[in-house]
Tab-separated table of C-alpha atoms in Angstrom:
chain	number	residue	atom	x	y	z
P	1	MET	CA	14.807	0.220	34.968
P	2	THR	CA	12.913	0.228	38.281
P	3	VAL	CA	9.413	1.245	38.885
P	4	GLN	CA	10.687	4.226	40.979
P	5	THR	CA	13.076	5.358	38.057
P	6	THR	CA	10.082	5.139	35.760
P	7	LEU	CA	7.811	7.160	37.850
P	8	ALA	CA	10.681	9.693	38.239
P	9	VAL	CA	11.305	10.030	34.497
P	10	GLY	CA	7.449	10.507	34.135
P	11	LEU	CA	7.036	13.076	36.741
P	12	TRP	CA	9.997	14.847	35.027
P	13	LEU	CA	8.362	14.896	31.610
P	14	VAL	CA	4.962	16.005	32.897
P	15	PRO	CA	5.912	19.622	33.151
P	16	THR	CA	7.431	19.640	29.639
P	17	VAL	CA	4.140	18.743	28.064
P	18	ALA	CA	2.733	21.835	25.876
P	19	PHE	CA	-0.527	21.628	24.719
P	20	GLY	CA	-1.130	24.150	21.810
P	21	ALA	CA	-4.484	25.149	20.180
P	22	PRO	CA	-5.968	22.874	17.680
P	23	GLY	CA	-3.652	22.592	14.659
P	24	ASP	CA	-0.616	23.455	16.876
P	25	HIS	CA	-0.190	19.934	17.901
P	26	VAL	CA	1.305	18.502	21.215
P	27	ARG	CA	4.774	19.285	22.150
P	28	VAL	CA	7.139	17.527	24.561
P	29	GLY	CA	10.434	19.058	24.494
P	30	ASP	CA	11.540	18.652	20.845
P	31	VAL	CA	9.038	15.823	20.053
P	32	VAL	CA	5.765	17.008	18.222
P	33	ILE	CA	2.940	14.780	18.532
P	34	THR	CA	-0.168	15.053	16.192
P	35	PRO	CA	-3.155	13.006	17.023
P	36	SER	CA	-5.939	12.623	14.447
P	37	VAL	CA	-9.294	11.337	13.804
P	38	THR	CA	-11.403	10.350	10.432
P	39	ALA	CA	-15.054	9.455	10.986
P	40	GLY	CA	-17.699	8.877	8.458
P	41	ALA	CA	-19.821	6.671	6.405
P	42	GLU	CA	-19.468	4.695	3.246
P	43	TYR	CA	-21.893	2.792	0.707
P	44	ARG	CA	-20.633	0.274	-1.839
P	45	THR	CA	-22.704	-1.354	-4.604
P	46	ASN	CA	-20.714	-4.650	-4.752
P	47	VAL	CA	-19.146	-5.404	-1.483
P	48	TYR	CA	-18.343	-8.953	-2.184
P	49	ARG	CA	-17.143	-8.198	-5.737
P	50	ASP	CA	-19.302	-10.600	-7.667
P	51	GLU	CA	-20.241	-9.581	-11.247
P	52	SER	CA	-23.456	-11.776	-11.606
P	53	THR	CA	-25.217	-10.881	-8.164
P	54	PRO	CA	-23.714	-7.742	-6.776
P	55	VAL	CA	-24.690	-6.997	-2.939
P	56	GLY	CA	-24.848	-3.537	-1.679
P	57	ALA	CA	-23.699	-2.546	1.786
P	58	ALA	CA	-23.234	0.401	4.065
P	59	ASN	CA	-20.924	0.852	6.855
P	60	VAL	CA	-19.740	3.618	9.387
P	61	LEU	CA	-16.056	4.381	9.762
P	62	LEU	CA	-13.732	5.342	12.301
P	63	VAL	CA	-9.736	5.848	11.971
P	64	PRO	CA	-7.997	7.267	15.074
P	65	GLY	CA	-4.306	8.022	14.376
P	66	ILE	CA	-1.335	9.580	15.925
P	67	SER	CA	2.121	10.592	14.545
P	68	ALA	CA	5.329	11.778	16.496
P	69	VAL	CA	8.281	13.648	15.063
P	70	ALA	CA	11.521	14.606	16.539
P	71	GLU	CA	13.808	16.205	13.967
P	72	GLY	CA	17.052	18.374	14.200
P	73	GLU	CA	19.729	19.333	11.900
P	74	ASP	CA	21.750	16.110	12.689
P	75	HIS	CA	19.091	13.352	13.621
P	76	ALA	CA	15.520	12.766	12.783
P	77	PHE	CA	13.072	10.143	14.439
P	78	ARG	CA	9.384	9.558	13.291
P	79	ALA	CA	6.629	7.167	14.582
P	80	GLY	CA	3.150	6.705	13.896
P	81	GLY	CA	0.190	4.530	13.415
P	82	ASP	CA	-3.586	4.435	12.757
P	83	TRP	CA	-6.335	1.971	13.538
P	84	SER	CA	-9.395	1.446	11.120
P	85	LEU	CA	-12.782	0.138	12.308
P	86	ARG	CA	-15.558	-0.391	9.947
P	87	LYS	CA	-19.014	-1.153	11.377
P	88	PHE	CA	-21.603	-2.360	8.864
P	89	PHE	CA	-25.401	-1.511	9.368
P	90	ALA	CA	-27.270	-2.401	6.160
P	91	VAL	CA	-26.373	-5.230	3.609
P	92	ALA	CA	-28.740	-6.181	0.789
P	93	ASP	CA	-30.081	-9.600	0.131
P	94	GLY	CA	-27.786	-11.753	-2.021
P	95	GLU	CA	-28.288	-14.826	-3.934
P	96	LEU	CA	-29.401	-17.002	-0.902
P	97	GLY	CA	-30.667	-14.472	1.208
P	98	SER	CA	-33.358	-16.713	2.637
P	99	GLN	CA	-30.380	-19.011	4.042
P	100	ILE	CA	-27.849	-15.988	5.275
P	101	SER	CA	-29.827	-13.621	7.616
P	102	SER	CA	-29.089	-9.839	7.239
P	103	GLY	CA	-27.312	-10.205	10.968
P	104	GLN	CA	-24.950	-12.770	9.739
P	105	ARG	CA	-23.941	-10.629	6.632
P	106	ILE	CA	-23.138	-7.760	8.938
P	107	GLY	CA	-21.450	-9.444	11.378
P	108	ASN	CA	-19.262	-11.398	8.822
P	109	LEU	CA	-18.505	-8.014	7.015
P	110	ASP	CA	-17.510	-5.936	10.217
P	111	ARG	CA	-13.713	-5.401	10.360
P	112	PHE	CA	-12.251	-3.955	13.506
P	113	ASN	CA	-8.445	-5.277	13.130
P	114	GLU	CA	-7.020	-3.141	10.252
P	115	PHE	CA	-4.087	-1.067	11.403
P	116	SER	CA	-0.535	0.302	10.424
P	117	LEU	CA	2.316	1.124	12.477
P	118	SER	CA	5.675	2.761	11.535
P	119	GLY	CA	8.743	4.024	12.863
P	120	SER	CA	12.164	5.454	11.323
P	121	MET	CA	15.371	7.067	12.144
P	122	ASP	CA	17.901	9.006	10.080
P	123	THR	CA	20.998	9.857	11.781
P	124	PHE	CA	24.164	11.829	11.496
P	125	ARG	CA	22.535	13.785	8.458
P	126	ARG	CA	25.355	16.338	8.339
P	127	ASN	CA	28.243	13.753	8.609
P	128	VAL	CA	29.912	11.995	5.617
P	129	VAL	CA	28.407	8.626	7.026
P	130	GLY	CA	24.949	8.290	8.529
P	131	PHE	CA	22.575	5.276	9.420
P	132	ARG	CA	18.999	4.782	8.320
P	133	VAL	CA	16.602	2.245	9.922
P	134	ALA	CA	12.770	2.122	8.981
P	135	ASP	CA	9.981	-0.367	9.954
P	136	GLU	CA	6.511	-0.667	9.105
P	137	LEU	CA	3.671	-3.256	10.218
P	138	ALA	CA	0.463	-3.221	8.620
P	139	LEU	CA	-2.802	-5.442	8.400
P	140	ARG	CA	-5.049	-4.744	5.556
P	141	ASN	CA	-8.384	-6.572	4.195
P	142	TRP	CA	-9.860	-6.741	0.723
P	143	THR	CA	-13.367	-8.121	0.419
P	144	SER	CA	-13.586	-10.944	-2.234
P	145	ASP	CA	-16.215	-13.104	-3.840
P	146	ALA	CA	-17.096	-15.253	-0.854
P	147	GLU	CA	-20.439	-14.302	0.251
P	148	PHE	CA	-21.113	-17.381	2.135
P	149	ALA	CA	-17.921	-17.494	4.250
P	150	ASP	CA	-17.625	-16.634	7.807
P	151	VAL	CA	-14.972	-14.052	6.773
P	152	PRO	CA	-15.449	-12.771	3.321
P	153	TYR	CA	-11.778	-11.125	3.118
P	154	THR	CA	-8.542	-11.683	1.735
P	155	SER	CA	-6.142	-10.276	4.131
P	156	GLN	CA	-2.363	-9.372	4.166
P	157	LEU	CA	-0.093	-9.045	7.615
P	158	ARG	CA	3.047	-7.300	6.277
P	159	ASN	CA	6.156	-6.345	7.978
P	160	SER	CA	8.809	-4.241	6.097
P	161	LEU	CA	12.037	-3.593	7.792
P	162	GLY	CA	15.026	-1.780	6.262
P	163	ALA	CA	18.289	-0.538	7.201
P	164	SER	CA	20.886	1.265	5.193
P	165	LEU	CA	24.326	3.050	5.588
P	166	ARG	CA	24.350	6.552	3.674
P	167	THR	CA	27.689	7.882	2.776
P	168	ASN	CA	28.461	11.160	0.921
P	169	PRO	CA	31.945	11.029	-0.856
P	170	GLY	CA	31.213	14.464	-2.281
P	171	PRO	CA	28.980	17.222	-1.731
P	172	ALA	CA	26.422	16.695	-4.515
P	173	LEU	CA	26.940	12.315	-4.568
P	174	GLU	CA	25.142	10.172	-2.055
P	175	ILE	CA	25.809	6.240	-1.989
P	176	THR	CA	23.484	4.185	-0.117
P	177	PRO	CA	23.955	0.491	0.555
P	178	GLY	CA	21.320	-1.258	2.558
P	179	VAL	CA	19.271	-4.445	3.385
P	180	SER	CA	15.712	-5.232	3.500
P	181	TRP	CA	13.465	-8.070	5.026
P	182	VAL	CA	9.779	-8.292	4.361
P	183	PHE	CA	7.439	-10.754	5.957
P	184	SER	CA	3.817	-11.203	4.659
P	185	ARG	CA	1.027	-13.415	6.026
P	186	PHE	CA	-1.741	-14.143	3.384
P	187	THR	CA	-5.261	-15.526	4.594
P	188	VAL	CA	-8.221	-16.272	2.254
P	189	PRO	CA	-11.777	-16.987	2.766
P	190	THR	CA	-13.368	-20.681	2.094
P	191	LYS	CA	-16.676	-20.471	0.548
P	192	THR	CA	-17.897	-23.867	0.489
P	193	ARG	CA	-20.148	-23.638	3.614
P	194	LEU	CA	-20.731	-21.010	6.230
P	195	ASP	CA	-18.969	-22.740	9.132
P	196	GLU	CA	-15.499	-22.687	7.539
P	197	PRO	CA	-13.462	-19.860	8.887
P	198	GLN	CA	-10.973	-17.753	7.143
P	199	GLY	CA	-7.794	-19.706	7.090
P	200	ALA	CA	-3.851	-19.038	6.874
P	201	PHE	CA	-3.038	-19.334	3.070
P	202	ASN	CA	0.733	-19.068	3.348
P	203	LEU	CA	3.824	-16.908	4.768
P	204	ARG	CA	6.255	-15.394	2.577
P	205	ASN	CA	9.721	-13.981	3.436
P	206	THR	CA	11.503	-11.555	1.121
P	207	PHE	CA	15.159	-10.435	1.947
P	208	GLY	CA	18.156	-9.211	0.122
P	209	PRO	CA	20.498	-6.030	-0.508
P	210	ASN	CA	19.871	-2.957	-2.248
P	211	LEU	CA	21.704	0.102	-3.297
P	212	ALA	CA	20.780	3.676	-4.059
P	213	VAL	CA	22.874	6.159	-5.622
P	214	LYS	CA	22.257	10.070	-6.232
P	215	TRP	CA	23.924	12.539	-7.784
P	216	ALA	CA	22.642	16.351	-7.645
P	217	PHE	CA	24.096	17.718	-10.904
P	218	LEU	CA	21.619	20.592	-10.369
P	219	PRO	CA	20.458	22.114	-7.151
P	220	ARG	CA	16.939	20.518	-7.437
P	221	THR	CA	17.351	17.675	-9.881
P	222	GLU	CA	19.325	14.467	-9.624
P	223	LEU	CA	20.515	11.405	-11.415
P	224	VAL	CA	19.753	8.238	-9.638
P	225	LEU	CA	20.937	4.355	-9.807
P	226	ASN	CA	18.889	2.047	-7.679
P	227	GLY	CA	19.211	-1.689	-7.585
P	228	THR	CA	17.737	-4.577	-5.659
P	229	TYR	CA	18.265	-8.184	-5.366
P	230	GLU	CA	15.437	-10.101	-3.589
P	231	VAL	CA	14.946	-13.737	-2.507
P	232	ASN	CA	11.318	-14.864	-1.931
P	233	THR	CA	10.854	-17.999	0.129
P	234	TRP	CA	7.244	-19.464	0.724
P	235	GLN	CA	6.675	-21.569	3.949
P	236	ASN	CA	4.567	-24.078	1.601
P	237	ASN	CA	5.553	-24.432	-1.914
P	238	VAL	CA	2.378	-26.781	-2.636
P	239	ILE	CA	-0.716	-25.655	-1.234
P	240	ALA	CA	-3.755	-27.948	-0.859
P	241	SER	CA	-7.053	-26.479	-2.338
P	242	GLY	CA	-8.552	-24.043	0.315
P	243	ALA	CA	-10.494	-21.673	-1.989
P	244	ASP	CA	-12.415	-22.157	-5.167
P	245	PHE	CA	-9.927	-20.496	-7.485
P	246	VAL	CA	-7.200	-23.007	-6.610
P	247	GLY	CA	-7.275	-26.653	-8.089
P	248	THR	CA	-6.460	-29.767	-6.211
P	249	GLU	CA	-2.943	-28.474	-5.418
P	250	LEU	CA	-1.373	-25.035	-6.126
P	251	ALA	CA	2.437	-24.558	-6.877
P	252	LEU	CA	4.163	-21.786	-5.291
P	253	PRO	CA	7.940	-21.913	-6.209
P	254	ASP	CA	10.796	-19.903	-4.441
P	255	SER	CA	12.265	-17.060	-6.674
P	256	HIS	CA	15.075	-14.462	-6.855
P	257	PHE	CA	14.221	-10.961	-8.184
P	258	PHE	CA	16.928	-8.676	-9.553
P	259	LYS	CA	16.093	-5.138	-10.641
P	260	LEU	CA	18.060	-2.065	-11.604
P	261	TRP	CA	16.811	1.310	-12.451
P	262	SER	CA	18.511	4.465	-13.703
P	263	GLY	CA	17.451	8.067	-14.777
P	264	MET	CA	16.692	11.360	-13.267
P	265	ASN	CA	14.024	13.217	-11.119
P	266	GLY	CA	13.503	16.717	-9.764
P	267	ARG	CA	12.362	20.095	-10.622
P	268	PHE	CA	13.281	21.281	-13.974
P	269	THR	CA	11.306	24.546	-13.511
P	270	GLU	CA	9.835	26.226	-10.935
P	271	LYS	CA	6.543	24.633	-11.632
P	272	VAL	CA	7.603	21.343	-13.378
P	273	PHE	CA	8.690	18.177	-11.579
P	274	LEU	CA	9.801	15.115	-13.920
P	275	GLU	CA	10.943	11.609	-13.006
P	276	LEU	CA	12.088	9.237	-15.793
P	277	LEU	CA	13.658	5.910	-14.661
P	278	LEU	CA	14.326	2.899	-17.051
P	279	GLY	CA	15.235	-0.271	-15.949
P	280	TYR	CA	16.117	-4.065	-16.376
P	281	GLY	CA	14.671	-6.877	-14.078
P	282	SER	CA	14.794	-10.553	-14.111
P	283	GLY	CA	12.604	-13.149	-11.941
P	284	ALA	CA	13.994	-16.869	-11.920
P	285	TYR	CA	11.590	-19.401	-10.326
P	286	ARG	CA	13.020	-22.634	-8.855
P	287	ALA	CA	10.748	-25.410	-9.884
P	288	ASN	CA	12.753	-27.923	-7.692
P	289	SER	CA	11.364	-25.801	-4.776
P	290	VAL	CA	7.749	-27.570	-5.341
P	291	ALA	CA	9.081	-30.985	-5.267
P	292	GLY	CA	6.979	-33.336	-3.127
P	293	GLY	CA	3.628	-32.413	-4.539
P	294	SER	CA	1.528	-34.823	-6.498
P	295	GLU	CA	1.162	-32.147	-8.998
P	296	GLN	CA	4.133	-30.252	-10.358
P	297	PRO	CA	2.961	-28.223	-13.530
P	298	SER	CA	5.744	-27.195	-15.785
P	299	GLU	CA	4.075	-23.412	-15.312
P	300	ALA	CA	6.069	-23.529	-11.807
P	301	ALA	CA	9.144	-22.872	-13.570
P	302	ASN	CA	7.628	-19.582	-15.574
P	303	ASN	CA	10.383	-17.007	-15.153
P	304	VAL	CA	10.374	-13.219	-15.957
P	305	GLN	CA	11.547	-13.027	-19.731
P	306	GLY	CA	11.372	-11.413	-22.832
P	307	LEU	CA	10.060	-7.560	-22.820
P	308	ARG	CA	8.700	-8.221	-19.557
P	309	ARG	CA	12.286	-7.503	-18.178
P	310	LEU	CA	12.220	-3.952	-19.400
P	311	LEU	CA	11.194	-1.762	-16.564
P	312	VAL	CA	9.678	2.111	-16.879
P	313	LYS	CA	8.637	4.611	-14.233
P	314	THR	CA	7.988	8.144	-15.286
P	315	GLN	CA	5.943	10.876	-13.959
P	316	VAL	CA	5.335	14.567	-14.917
P	317	ARG	CA	3.999	16.915	-12.439
P	318	TYR	CA	2.899	20.733	-13.060
P	319	ASP	CA	2.254	22.852	-10.083
P	320	ILE	CA	-0.216	25.480	-10.787
P	321	THR	CA	-0.299	26.951	-7.412
P	322	PRO	CA	2.386	26.453	-4.495
P	323	GLY	CA	1.347	24.807	-1.449
P	324	SER	CA	1.937	25.619	2.297
P	325	GLU	CA	2.994	23.730	5.117
P	326	LYS	CA	-0.378	22.529	6.084
P	327	ARG	CA	-2.244	22.571	2.732
P	328	ASN	CA	-1.281	21.354	-0.599
P	329	GLY	CA	-1.398	23.701	-3.575
P	330	THR	CA	-3.055	23.065	-7.002
P	331	THR	CA	-1.285	20.295	-9.103
P	332	VAL	CA	-1.705	18.015	-12.237
P	333	SER	CA	0.303	14.961	-12.767
P	334	ALA	CA	0.409	12.027	-15.167
P	335	GLY	CA	2.497	8.837	-15.280
P	336	TYR	CA	3.384	5.448	-16.636
P	337	VAL	CA	4.794	2.424	-14.692
P	338	ARG	CA	5.764	-0.942	-16.106
P	339	ASP	CA	7.122	-3.460	-13.471
P	340	PHE	CA	6.423	-6.788	-12.308
P	341	ARG	CA	6.099	-8.546	-8.644
P	342	ASP	CA	5.776	-11.712	-7.021
P	343	SER	CA	2.237	-12.974	-6.621
P	344	PHE	CA	0.646	-14.672	-3.521
P	345	PHE	CA	-1.477	-17.209	-5.674
P	346	THR	CA	0.665	-17.688	-8.843
P	347	ASN	CA	4.263	-16.970	-9.943
P	348	TYR	CA	4.189	-13.401	-10.685
P	349	VAL	CA	2.064	-10.426	-11.871
P	350	GLY	CA	3.419	-8.273	-14.804
P	351	LEU	CA	1.848	-4.737	-14.890
P	352	ASN	CA	1.484	-1.825	-17.262
P	353	LYS	CA	-0.211	1.264	-15.360
P	354	VAL	CA	-1.324	4.708	-16.696
P	355	PHE	CA	-2.569	7.373	-14.527
P	356	VAL	CA	-3.555	10.935	-14.257
P	357	ALA	CA	-4.556	13.271	-11.392
P	358	TYR	CA	-5.749	16.643	-10.206
P	359	ASN	CA	-5.469	17.963	-6.875
P	360	GLY	CA	-6.767	21.673	-6.456
P	361	ARG	CA	-7.160	24.395	-3.856
P	362	LEU	CA	-9.971	26.809	-4.242
P	363	GLY	CA	-10.114	28.792	-1.299
P	364	ALA	CA	-11.391	26.690	1.614
P	365	PHE	CA	-12.246	23.695	-1.069
P	366	SER	CA	-9.985	21.355	-2.175
P	367	PRO	CA	-11.329	19.144	-5.219
P	368	SER	CA	-9.482	16.245	-6.354
P	369	ALA	CA	-9.837	13.558	-9.211
P	370	ALA	CA	-7.795	10.661	-10.305
P	371	TYR	CA	-8.024	7.803	-13.088
P	372	GLU	CA	-5.939	4.739	-13.340
P	373	ILE	CA	-5.910	1.884	-15.845
P	374	ARG	CA	-3.789	-1.420	-14.991
P	375	VAL	CA	-2.965	-3.992	-17.403
P	376	GLU	CA	-2.061	-7.224	-15.369
P	377	ASP	CA	-0.637	-10.360	-16.630
P	378	TYR	CA	-0.454	-13.242	-14.364
P	379	GLU	CA	2.050	-16.005	-14.987
P	380	GLY	CA	2.420	-19.463	-13.397
P	381	GLU	CA	-0.073	-22.282	-12.697
P	382	ILE	CA	-2.804	-19.827	-12.450
P	383	ALA	CA	-2.446	-17.681	-15.714
P	384	ARG	CA	-4.747	-14.692	-16.926
P	385	ASN	CA	-4.867	-11.460	-18.175
P	386	ASP	CA	-6.784	-8.519	-16.398
P	387	ILE	CA	-7.651	-4.832	-17.084
P	388	VAL	CA	-8.500	-2.762	-13.949
P	389	ASN	CA	-10.052	0.621	-14.229
P	390	ARG	CA	-10.256	3.111	-11.215
P	391	VAL	CA	-11.751	6.566	-11.102
P	392	LYS	CA	-11.835	8.503	-8.003
P	393	ALA	CA	-13.045	12.011	-6.995
P	394	ASP	CA	-13.505	14.013	-3.885
P	395	MET	CA	-14.397	17.408	-2.720
P	396	SER	CA	-13.154	18.551	0.751
P	397	TYR	CA	-13.958	21.675	2.544
P	398	TRP	CA	-11.547	23.111	5.093
P	399	PHE	CA	-12.959	24.756	8.156
P	400	GLN	CA	-9.707	25.186	9.496
P	401	ASP	CA	-6.349	24.055	8.661
P	402	TYR	CA	-6.704	21.217	11.079
P	403	ALA	CA	-10.432	20.369	10.252
P	404	SER	CA	-12.121	19.246	7.016
P	405	ALA	CA	-15.029	17.353	5.510
P	406	SER	CA	-15.173	15.409	2.408
P	407	LEU	CA	-17.557	14.106	0.004
P	408	GLY	CA	-16.348	11.488	-2.560
P	409	GLY	CA	-16.750	8.469	-4.580
P	410	TRP	CA	-14.904	5.934	-6.594
P	411	TRP	CA	-15.630	3.392	-9.276
P	412	GLN	CA	-13.326	0.248	-9.831
P	413	GLN	CA	-13.793	-2.556	-12.483
P	414	ARG	CA	-11.955	-5.754	-13.123
P	415	ALA	CA	-12.265	-7.474	-16.521
P	416	SER	CA	-10.761	-10.511	-17.160
P	417	ILE	CA	-10.306	-13.589	-19.323
P	418	ASP	CA	-11.345	-15.363	-16.095
P	419	ASP	CA	-14.997	-14.202	-15.775
P	420	THR	CA	-15.082	-15.509	-12.065
P	421	VAL	CA	-12.936	-12.550	-11.079
P	422	GLU	CA	-14.800	-9.826	-12.981
P	423	TYR	CA	-16.794	-7.172	-10.896
P	424	ASP	CA	-17.771	-3.448	-10.994
P	425	ASP	CA	-17.995	-1.547	-7.827
P	426	PHE	CA	-19.053	1.723	-6.718
P	427	ASN	CA	-18.560	3.652	-3.497
P	428	ILE	CA	-19.948	6.950	-2.118
P	429	ASN	CA	-18.501	8.282	1.167
P	430	LEU	CA	-18.906	11.154	3.434
P	431	THR	CA	-16.038	11.768	6.102
P	432	ALA	CA	-14.593	14.317	8.590
P	433	THR	CA	-10.964	14.704	9.641
P	434	PHE	CA	-9.722	16.446	12.357
P	435	LYS	CA	-5.936	17.022	13.285
P	436	TYR	CA	-5.072	18.367	16.757
């Protein structure tokens, strides 16, 4: 496209832009654009997640975001993203406070690189055959027990791309085969001295086919069958020690995962939503993929086996009061998940998760509370058993449907047979959100 053509298209589009009042969004033809921004402050009691010498820290937060939607009866296109900026302004002295200045601590903790971008399209929705594509790119940071590192964060850059072909052989039956590819880059801090930077730990590619089948045997309830086959391949199957939780070498074998779920979900009454899925899974690790390392532990061949192959996903939600297009109603929910997934520092982690949640609406106020407990079993060269507790509560006040302020907090605890990863961390936060 020439510069002249680009300018002509731009001039043609300008008159079509319609700026509504706050909360009405920005409209360009059939495209609805919603800018948003969240700003606030946070305080954590254990920013480095260290059980023996917790260090408190405070930061300000700014999260600008934008979404765009173009939707009709036949096609739907969505795109969006956000950018998270955290600037620390107070960090307490730690174990070696005399060796690390407050300015160094603050500079090491500041994070301005977290973001997410996503886009999707769902085409020919009224036809017997349609095409779906979705992609999501995100970078996330988690502080770790690395007080003396330049970058005390474990980070993951993840891109997830999926494409599927939707078919409707009958009015109540939908069969959707597809393929997916997920790229992940992991970086970890090194802690032996201050001048060692955060380093790339490894790269993982996950790819394979998937299938989703739905049969709507009732107007709002459906039977489902979901299956996935995934191949996990690492760039480096043997990692030299770069962090203190790793020995001289760490084996990360390639693997093949298969999971099959079946069950039902949907509304069984006007107020009750139920999801009940049972499944079977397997995970086979290729010990020969770590050939070449001086250390080839037998744990590299630890496969997913026994009762760990049993998969469960269930949730029940009760809608006390209905929601609206711009505001949620009042709901209570509870659920249980039993699953496993590939791990970036050992073979896999099997988890059992129980959760309960409340989301309310009392006039202009929206209280919410949630509790979750996870039992995590790590298998491979690094083997351990953890219990993670998390409690979260918030109270939001809506000045308008497009503007709110929220005061909240959470507590997270990790208990483990490995006491070096245990911690307790409390957070309190005050934020304001505005959507145009």
